PDB file of C-alpha atoms in Angstrom:
ATOM      1  CA  UNK A   1     137.687  45.532  47.233  1.00 74.00           C
ATOM      2  CA  UNK A   2     136.518  49.086  45.965  1.00 88.00           C
ATOM      3  CA  UNK A   3     135.198  49.342  42.351  1.00 92.00           C
ATOM      4  CA  UNK A   4     135.704  52.634  40.431  1.00 96.00           C
ATOM      5  CA  UNK A   5     135.073  52.685  36.565  1.00 97.00           C
ATOM      6  CA  UNK A   6     134.611  55.216  33.974  1.00 97.00           C
ATOM      7  CA  UNK A   7     134.001  56.196  30.349  1.00 97.00           C
ATOM      8  CA  UNK A   8     134.563  59.394  28.531  1.00 97.00           C
ATOM      9  CA  UNK A   9     132.539  60.582  25.296  1.00 95.00           C
ATOM     10  CA  UNK A  10     133.195  63.871  23.346  1.00 94.00           C
ATOM     11  CA  UNK A  11     131.383  66.182  25.889  1.00 94.00           C
ATOM     12  CA  UNK A  12     130.636  64.075  28.665  1.00 97.00           C
ATOM     13  CA  UNK A  13     132.141  61.898  31.577  1.00 98.00           C
ATOM     14  CA  UNK A  14     130.439  59.002  33.520  1.00 98.00           C
ATOM     15  CA  UNK A  15     132.396  57.811  36.738  1.00 98.00           C
ATOM     16  CA  UNK A  16     130.794  55.080  38.743  1.00 97.00           C
ATOM     17  CA  UNK A  17     131.810  53.558  42.229  1.00 95.00           C
ATOM     18  CA  UNK A  18     130.524  51.162  44.582  1.00 92.00           C
ATOM     19  CA  UNK A  19     129.230  52.302  47.790  1.00 90.00           C
ATOM     20  CA  UNK A  20     130.366  49.862  50.346  1.00 85.00           C
ATOM     21  CA  UNK A  21     133.314  50.366  52.769  1.00 85.00           C
ATOM     22  CA  UNK A  22     135.143  47.040  53.799  1.00 81.00           C
ATOM     23  CA  UNK A  23     137.965  46.051  56.085  1.00 82.00           C
ATOM     24  CA  UNK A  24     138.890  42.490  56.124  1.00 82.00           C
ATOM     25  CA  UNK A  25     135.774  40.399  56.272  1.00 83.00           C
ATOM     26  CA  UNK A  26     133.568  43.515  57.763  1.00 84.00           C
ATOM     27  CA  UNK A  27     131.290  45.674  55.849  1.00 80.00           C
ATOM     28  CA  UNK A  28     131.833  49.065  57.818  1.00 84.00           C
ATOM     29  CA  UNK A  29     129.459  51.182  55.736  1.00 85.00           C
ATOM     30  CA  UNK A  30     127.092  50.634  52.773  1.00 83.00           C
ATOM     31  CA  UNK A  31     126.235  54.300  51.627  1.00 87.00           C
ATOM     32  CA  UNK A  32     129.763  55.822  51.156  1.00 88.00           C
ATOM     33  CA  UNK A  33     129.915  58.144  48.006  1.00 92.00           C
ATOM     34  CA  UNK A  34     133.424  57.733  46.776  1.00 94.00           C
ATOM     35  CA  UNK A  35     132.887  60.204  44.115  1.00 96.00           C
ATOM     36  CA  UNK A  36     133.829  63.564  45.207  1.00 96.00           C
ATOM     37  CA  UNK A  37     132.754  66.817  43.333  1.00 96.00           C
ATOM     38  CA  UNK A  38     135.898  68.999  43.216  1.00 96.00           C
ATOM     39  CA  UNK A  39     133.912  71.958  41.521  1.00 93.00           C
ATOM     40  CA  UNK A  40     131.015  72.471  39.108  1.00 93.00           C
ATOM     41  CA  UNK A  41     132.825  70.688  36.440  1.00 95.00           C
ATOM     42  CA  UNK A  42     135.434  68.035  37.919  1.00 97.00           C
ATOM     43  CA  UNK A  43     134.823  64.924  39.989  1.00 98.00           C
ATOM     44  CA  UNK A  44     137.462  62.444  41.510  1.00 98.00           C
ATOM     45  CA  UNK A  45     136.361  58.808  42.250  1.00 97.00           C
ATOM     46  CA  UNK A  46     138.973  57.045  44.204  1.00 96.00           C
ATOM     47  CA  UNK A  47     139.310  53.456  45.676  1.00 94.00           C
ATOM     48  CA  UNK A  48     141.885  52.486  48.487  1.00 91.00           C
ATOM     49  CA  UNK A  49     141.919  52.642  52.132  1.00 90.00           C
ATOM     50  CA  UNK A  50     139.146  54.509  53.533  1.00 89.00           C
ATOM     51  CA  UNK A  51     141.199  56.771  55.720  1.00 91.00           C
ATOM     52  CA  UNK A  52     143.880  57.506  52.826  1.00 93.00           C
ATOM     53  CA  UNK A  53     140.968  58.135  50.267  1.00 93.00           C
ATOM     54  CA  UNK A  54     139.140  60.598  52.557  1.00 93.00           C
ATOM     55  CA  UNK A  55     142.105  62.314  53.415  1.00 95.00           C
ATOM     56  CA  UNK A  56     143.618  62.638  50.055  1.00 95.00           C
ATOM     57  CA  UNK A  57     140.185  63.517  48.364  1.00 95.00           C
ATOM     58  CA  UNK A  58     139.331  66.154  51.168  1.00 96.00           C
ATOM     59  CA  UNK A  59     143.048  67.660  50.808  1.00 96.00           C
ATOM     60  CA  UNK A  60     142.657  68.103  47.001  1.00 96.00           C
ATOM     61  CA  UNK A  61     139.315  69.341  46.891  1.00 97.00           C
ATOM     62  CA  UNK A  62     140.016  72.031  49.526  1.00 97.00           C
ATOM     63  CA  UNK A  63     143.458  72.734  47.957  1.00 96.00           C
ATOM     64  CA  UNK A  64     141.862  73.155  44.260  1.00 96.00           C
ATOM     65  CA  UNK A  65     139.233  75.438  46.121  1.00 96.00           C
ATOM     66  CA  UNK A  66     141.671  77.851  47.690  1.00 96.00           C
ATOM     67  CA  UNK A  67     143.748  78.079  44.629  1.00 95.00           C
ATOM     68  CA  UNK A  68     140.794  79.179  43.008  1.00 94.00           C
ATOM     69  CA  UNK A  69     139.803  81.333  45.646  1.00 95.00           C
ATOM     70  CA  UNK A  70     143.038  83.032  45.460  1.00 96.00           C
ATOM     71  CA  UNK A  71     143.867  83.381  42.041  1.00 94.00           C
ATOM     72  CA  UNK A  72     140.063  83.763  40.816  1.00 93.00           C
ATOM     73  CA  UNK A  73     141.002  81.048  38.005  1.00 92.00           C
ATOM     74  CA  UNK A  74     139.664  77.277  38.248  1.00 92.00           C
ATOM     75  CA  UNK A  75     142.374  75.131  36.999  1.00 94.00           C
ATOM     76  CA  UNK A  76     141.639  72.684  33.990  1.00 95.00           C
ATOM     77  CA  UNK A  77     140.910  69.133  34.268  1.00 96.00           C
ATOM     78  CA  UNK A  78     144.198  68.448  33.092  1.00 96.00           C
ATOM     79  CA  UNK A  79     146.043  70.844  35.449  1.00 96.00           C
ATOM     80  CA  UNK A  80     143.962  69.406  38.357  1.00 97.00           C
ATOM     81  CA  UNK A  81     144.950  65.874  37.581  1.00 97.00           C
ATOM     82  CA  UNK A  82     148.552  67.117  37.277  1.00 97.00           C
ATOM     83  CA  UNK A  83     148.445  68.807  40.887  1.00 97.00           C
ATOM     84  CA  UNK A  84     147.005  65.306  42.171  1.00 96.00           C
ATOM     85  CA  UNK A  85     149.710  63.371  40.652  1.00 96.00           C
ATOM     86  CA  UNK A  86     152.214  65.589  42.105  1.00 95.00           C
ATOM     87  CA  UNK A  87     150.919  65.443  45.503  1.00 94.00           C
ATOM     88  CA  UNK A  88     150.778  61.631  45.525  1.00 93.00           C
ATOM     89  CA  UNK A  89     154.390  61.430  44.175  1.00 92.00           C
ATOM     90  CA  UNK A  90     155.541  63.937  46.918  1.00 92.00           C
ATOM     91  CA  UNK A  91     153.573  61.787  49.708  1.00 92.00           C
ATOM     92  CA  UNK A  92     155.519  58.498  48.437  1.00 89.00           C
ATOM     93  CA  UNK A  93     158.828  59.800  50.258  1.00 87.00           C
ATOM     94  CA  UNK A  94     156.929  60.760  53.531  1.00 89.00           C
ATOM     95  CA  UNK A  95     153.733  58.657  53.948  1.00 86.00           C
ATOM     96  CA  UNK A  96     152.042  57.208  50.863  1.00 88.00           C
ATOM     97  CA  UNK A  97     148.471  57.353  50.142  1.00 91.00           C
ATOM     98  CA  UNK A  98     146.946  54.087  48.962  1.00 93.00           C
ATOM     99  CA  UNK A  99     144.528  55.499  46.666  1.00 95.00           C
ATOM    100  CA  UNK A 100     143.841  54.735  43.158  1.00 96.00           C
ATOM    101  CA  UNK A 101     141.575  57.475  41.161  1.00 97.00           C
ATOM    102  CA  UNK A 102     139.836  58.570  38.263  1.00 98.00           C
ATOM    103  CA  UNK A 103     139.634  62.112  37.532  1.00 98.00           C
ATOM    104  CA  UNK A 104     136.866  63.052  35.180  1.00 98.00           C
ATOM    105  CA  UNK A 105     135.562  66.607  33.953  1.00 97.00           C
ATOM    106  CA  UNK A 106     134.564  68.988  31.390  1.00 97.00           C
ATOM    107  CA  UNK A 107     136.830  71.698  29.796  1.00 95.00           C
ATOM    108  CA  UNK A 108     134.684  74.921  29.220  1.00 92.00           C
ATOM    109  CA  UNK A 109     137.464  76.328  27.231  1.00 92.00           C
ATOM    110  CA  UNK A 110     137.696  73.554  24.400  1.00 93.00           C
ATOM    111  CA  UNK A 111     134.151  72.002  25.071  1.00 93.00           C
ATOM    112  CA  UNK A 112     135.727  68.713  25.438  1.00 96.00           C
ATOM    113  CA  UNK A 113     135.477  66.069  28.258  1.00 97.00           C
ATOM    114  CA  UNK A 114     138.416  64.441  29.888  1.00 97.00           C
ATOM    115  CA  UNK A 115     139.237  61.432  31.931  1.00 98.00           C
ATOM    116  CA  UNK A 116     142.318  60.505  33.723  1.00 98.00           C
ATOM    117  CA  UNK A 117     143.479  57.299  35.379  1.00 98.00           C
ATOM    118  CA  UNK A 118     145.769  57.598  38.354  1.00 97.00           C
ATOM    119  CA  UNK A 119     147.319  54.865  40.703  1.00 95.00           C
ATOM    120  CA  UNK A 120     148.763  55.266  44.125  1.00 94.00           C
ATOM    121  CA  UNK A 121     152.432  55.611  42.848  1.00 93.00           C
ATOM    122  CA  UNK A 122     151.270  58.696  40.889  1.00 92.00           C
ATOM    123  CA  UNK A 123     151.280  57.287  37.439  1.00 95.00           C
ATOM    124  CA  UNK A 124     149.061  59.519  35.401  1.00 97.00           C
ATOM    125  CA  UNK A 125     147.465  58.687  31.893  1.00 97.00           C
ATOM    126  CA  UNK A 126     144.495  60.270  29.828  1.00 98.00           C
ATOM    127  CA  UNK A 127     142.096  57.630  29.139  1.00 97.00           C
ATOM    128  CA  UNK A 128     138.845  57.260  27.100  1.00 97.00           C
ATOM    129  CA  UNK A 129     137.613  54.394  29.938  1.00 97.00           C
ATOM    130  CA  UNK A 130     139.158  53.007  32.794  1.00 96.00           C
ATOM    131  CA  UNK A 131     138.600  51.214  36.096  1.00 96.00           C
ATOM    132  CA  UNK A 132     140.433  50.500  39.455  1.00 96.00           C
ATOM    133  CA  UNK A 133     140.271  47.756  42.054  1.00 89.00           C
ATOM    134  CA  UNK A 134     139.060  44.226  41.403  1.00 87.00           C
ATOM    135  CA  UNK A 135     136.600  45.652  39.012  1.00 88.00           C
ATOM    136  CA  UNK A 136     138.986  46.278  36.446  1.00 92.00           C
ATOM    137  CA  UNK A 137     139.249  42.336  35.691  1.00 93.00           C
ATOM    138  CA  UNK A 138     135.548  42.318  34.844  1.00 93.00           C
ATOM    139  CA  UNK A 139     134.473  45.659  33.307  1.00 94.00           C
ATOM    140  CA  UNK A 140     137.626  46.496  31.202  1.00 94.00           C
ATOM    141  CA  UNK A 141     136.084  43.841  28.635  1.00 94.00           C
ATOM    142  CA  UNK A 142     132.972  45.300  28.691  1.00 95.00           C
ATOM    143  CA  UNK A 143     134.231  49.030  28.200  1.00 95.00           C
ATOM    144  CA  UNK A 144     136.663  47.622  25.508  1.00 94.00           C
ATOM    145  CA  UNK A 145     133.827  45.994  23.542  1.00 94.00           C
ATOM    146  CA  UNK A 146     131.236  48.816  23.870  1.00 93.00           C
ATOM    147  CA  UNK A 147     133.172  51.923  23.731  1.00 94.00           C
ATOM    148  CA  UNK A 148     133.344  54.331  20.619  1.00 92.00           C
ATOM    149  CA  UNK A 149     134.770  57.617  20.276  1.00 90.00           C
ATOM    150  CA  UNK A 150     131.241  58.873  18.950  1.00 91.00           C
ATOM    151  CA  UNK A 151     129.205  57.388  21.445  1.00 94.00           C
ATOM    152  CA  UNK A 152     126.203  59.330  22.767  1.00 96.00           C
ATOM    153  CA  UNK A 153     125.602  59.666  26.224  1.00 96.00           C
ATOM    154  CA  UNK A 154     122.617  57.389  26.232  1.00 96.00           C
ATOM    155  CA  UNK A 155     125.287  54.732  24.752  1.00 96.00           C
ATOM    156  CA  UNK A 156     127.604  55.691  27.622  1.00 96.00           C
ATOM    157  CA  UNK A 157     125.092  54.982  30.397  1.00 96.00           C
ATOM    158  CA  UNK A 158     123.861  51.663  28.893  1.00 96.00           C
ATOM    159  CA  UNK A 159     127.631  50.654  28.748  1.00 96.00           C
ATOM    160  CA  UNK A 160     127.991  51.622  32.485  1.00 96.00           C
ATOM    161  CA  UNK A 161     125.026  49.663  33.238  1.00 95.00           C
ATOM    162  CA  UNK A 162     126.429  46.497  31.567  1.00 95.00           C
ATOM    163  CA  UNK A 163     129.335  47.327  33.671  1.00 94.00           C
ATOM    164  CA  UNK A 164     127.418  46.830  36.668  1.00 94.00           C
ATOM    165  CA  UNK A 165     125.584  43.848  35.634  1.00 93.00           C
ATOM    166  CA  UNK A 166     129.089  41.992  34.810  1.00 93.00           C
ATOM    167  CA  UNK A 167     130.154  42.882  38.321  1.00 91.00           C
ATOM    168  CA  UNK A 168     126.821  41.604  40.219  1.00 90.00           C
ATOM    169  CA  UNK A 169     127.237  38.378  37.859  1.00 91.00           C
ATOM    170  CA  UNK A 170     130.921  37.528  38.225  1.00 89.00           C
ATOM    171  CA  UNK A 171     132.528  39.135  41.124  1.00 87.00           C
ATOM    172  CA  UNK A 172     132.192  36.965  44.484  1.00 81.00           C
ATOM    173  CA  UNK A 173     132.171  39.977  46.684  1.00 81.00           C
ATOM    174  CA  UNK A 174     128.670  41.554  46.718  1.00 80.00           C
ATOM    175  CA  UNK A 175     128.687  45.314  46.153  1.00 83.00           C
ATOM    176  CA  UNK A 176     124.898  46.128  46.801  1.00 82.00           C
ATOM    177  CA  UNK A 177     124.899  49.594  45.350  1.00 91.00           C
ATOM    178  CA  UNK A 178     126.606  52.208  43.061  1.00 93.00           C
ATOM    179  CA  UNK A 179     126.823  55.787  42.838  1.00 95.00           C
ATOM    180  CA  UNK A 180     127.553  57.523  39.362  1.00 97.00           C
ATOM    181  CA  UNK A 181     127.824  61.180  38.183  1.00 98.00           C
ATOM    182  CA  UNK A 182     127.628  62.418  34.764  1.00 98.00           C
ATOM    183  CA  UNK A 183     129.955  65.792  33.904  1.00 98.00           C
ATOM    184  CA  UNK A 184     128.761  67.452  31.091  1.00 96.00           C
ATOM    185  CA  UNK A 185     128.718  71.448  30.419  1.00 95.00           C
ATOM    186  CA  UNK A 186     125.771  72.026  32.180  1.00 95.00           C
ATOM    187  CA  UNK A 187     127.632  70.629  35.362  1.00 95.00           C
ATOM    188  CA  UNK A 188     127.445  67.335  37.479  1.00 97.00           C
ATOM    189  CA  UNK A 189     124.562  65.118  37.534  1.00 96.00           C
ATOM    190  CA  UNK A 190     124.068  61.952  39.948  1.00 96.00           C
ATOM    191  CA  UNK A 191     122.388  59.117  38.032  1.00 94.00           C
ATOM    192  CA  UNK A 192     120.879  55.602  39.042  1.00 89.00           C
ATOM    193  CA  UNK A 193     122.680  52.871  37.225  1.00 87.00           C
ATOM    194  CA  UNK A 194     120.823  49.993  38.806  1.00 78.00           C
ATOM    195  CA  UNK A 195     119.711  47.988  35.794  1.00 57.00           C
TER     196      UNK A 195
END
C-alpha cells in the first residue's frame, strides 16, 4: 500500500513517500517518515513491510556511517546503491527483506544528482524518474508526461505535486499525507507538497 516516487534533475533530486503505515485493513500509523537520510547528500526512500523497511534502512544507514567513520571517505551515491543492492541480494538466500527503494543523492565530485530504482530482489537501475507500490500505476504517466532533462527544481516540485493530486484523485486507498525531500549540493531539505 506504500507509495514512493521520485524525480531527478541535473543537480537536484526530489523523493516523496506517503506517511501511512497499514497492515491488512488497519492503519497503524499516519506520520511515518519513509525517507531516511543516509548522510548529508543521500536519501533512501523505501516501501514494503514496516519491519523489513525499518530494519533494512537502519542497517544500511548505520553501515554506511561506520564505513565513512573507518575510512574517512563517504561513498558515492552509486557506490551506496551498489552496497544496498548487494545486501538485498545476499539476504535473498537467508531471509529476504520485502523492501523496494529509491536511492537519491548529489555527487559533489561531479556536480550531478542521481536517482536509483531498486526492488526487493536486488534489481538496481539508475533512472531519471521512478515509483514503487501502487503509486507506480498512477504517477508514472504524470512523470513521463512532465519530465524533461533540463527541467528546473520548481518544475520538478510542480510535477511531484501533480503526482500527489493524481494519487488522491484516482487511488481508492486514502493516503492522508506525504513527506518529500529535496537533495541538492546544499544538502537535504524537507518540503511540503500538499497542493
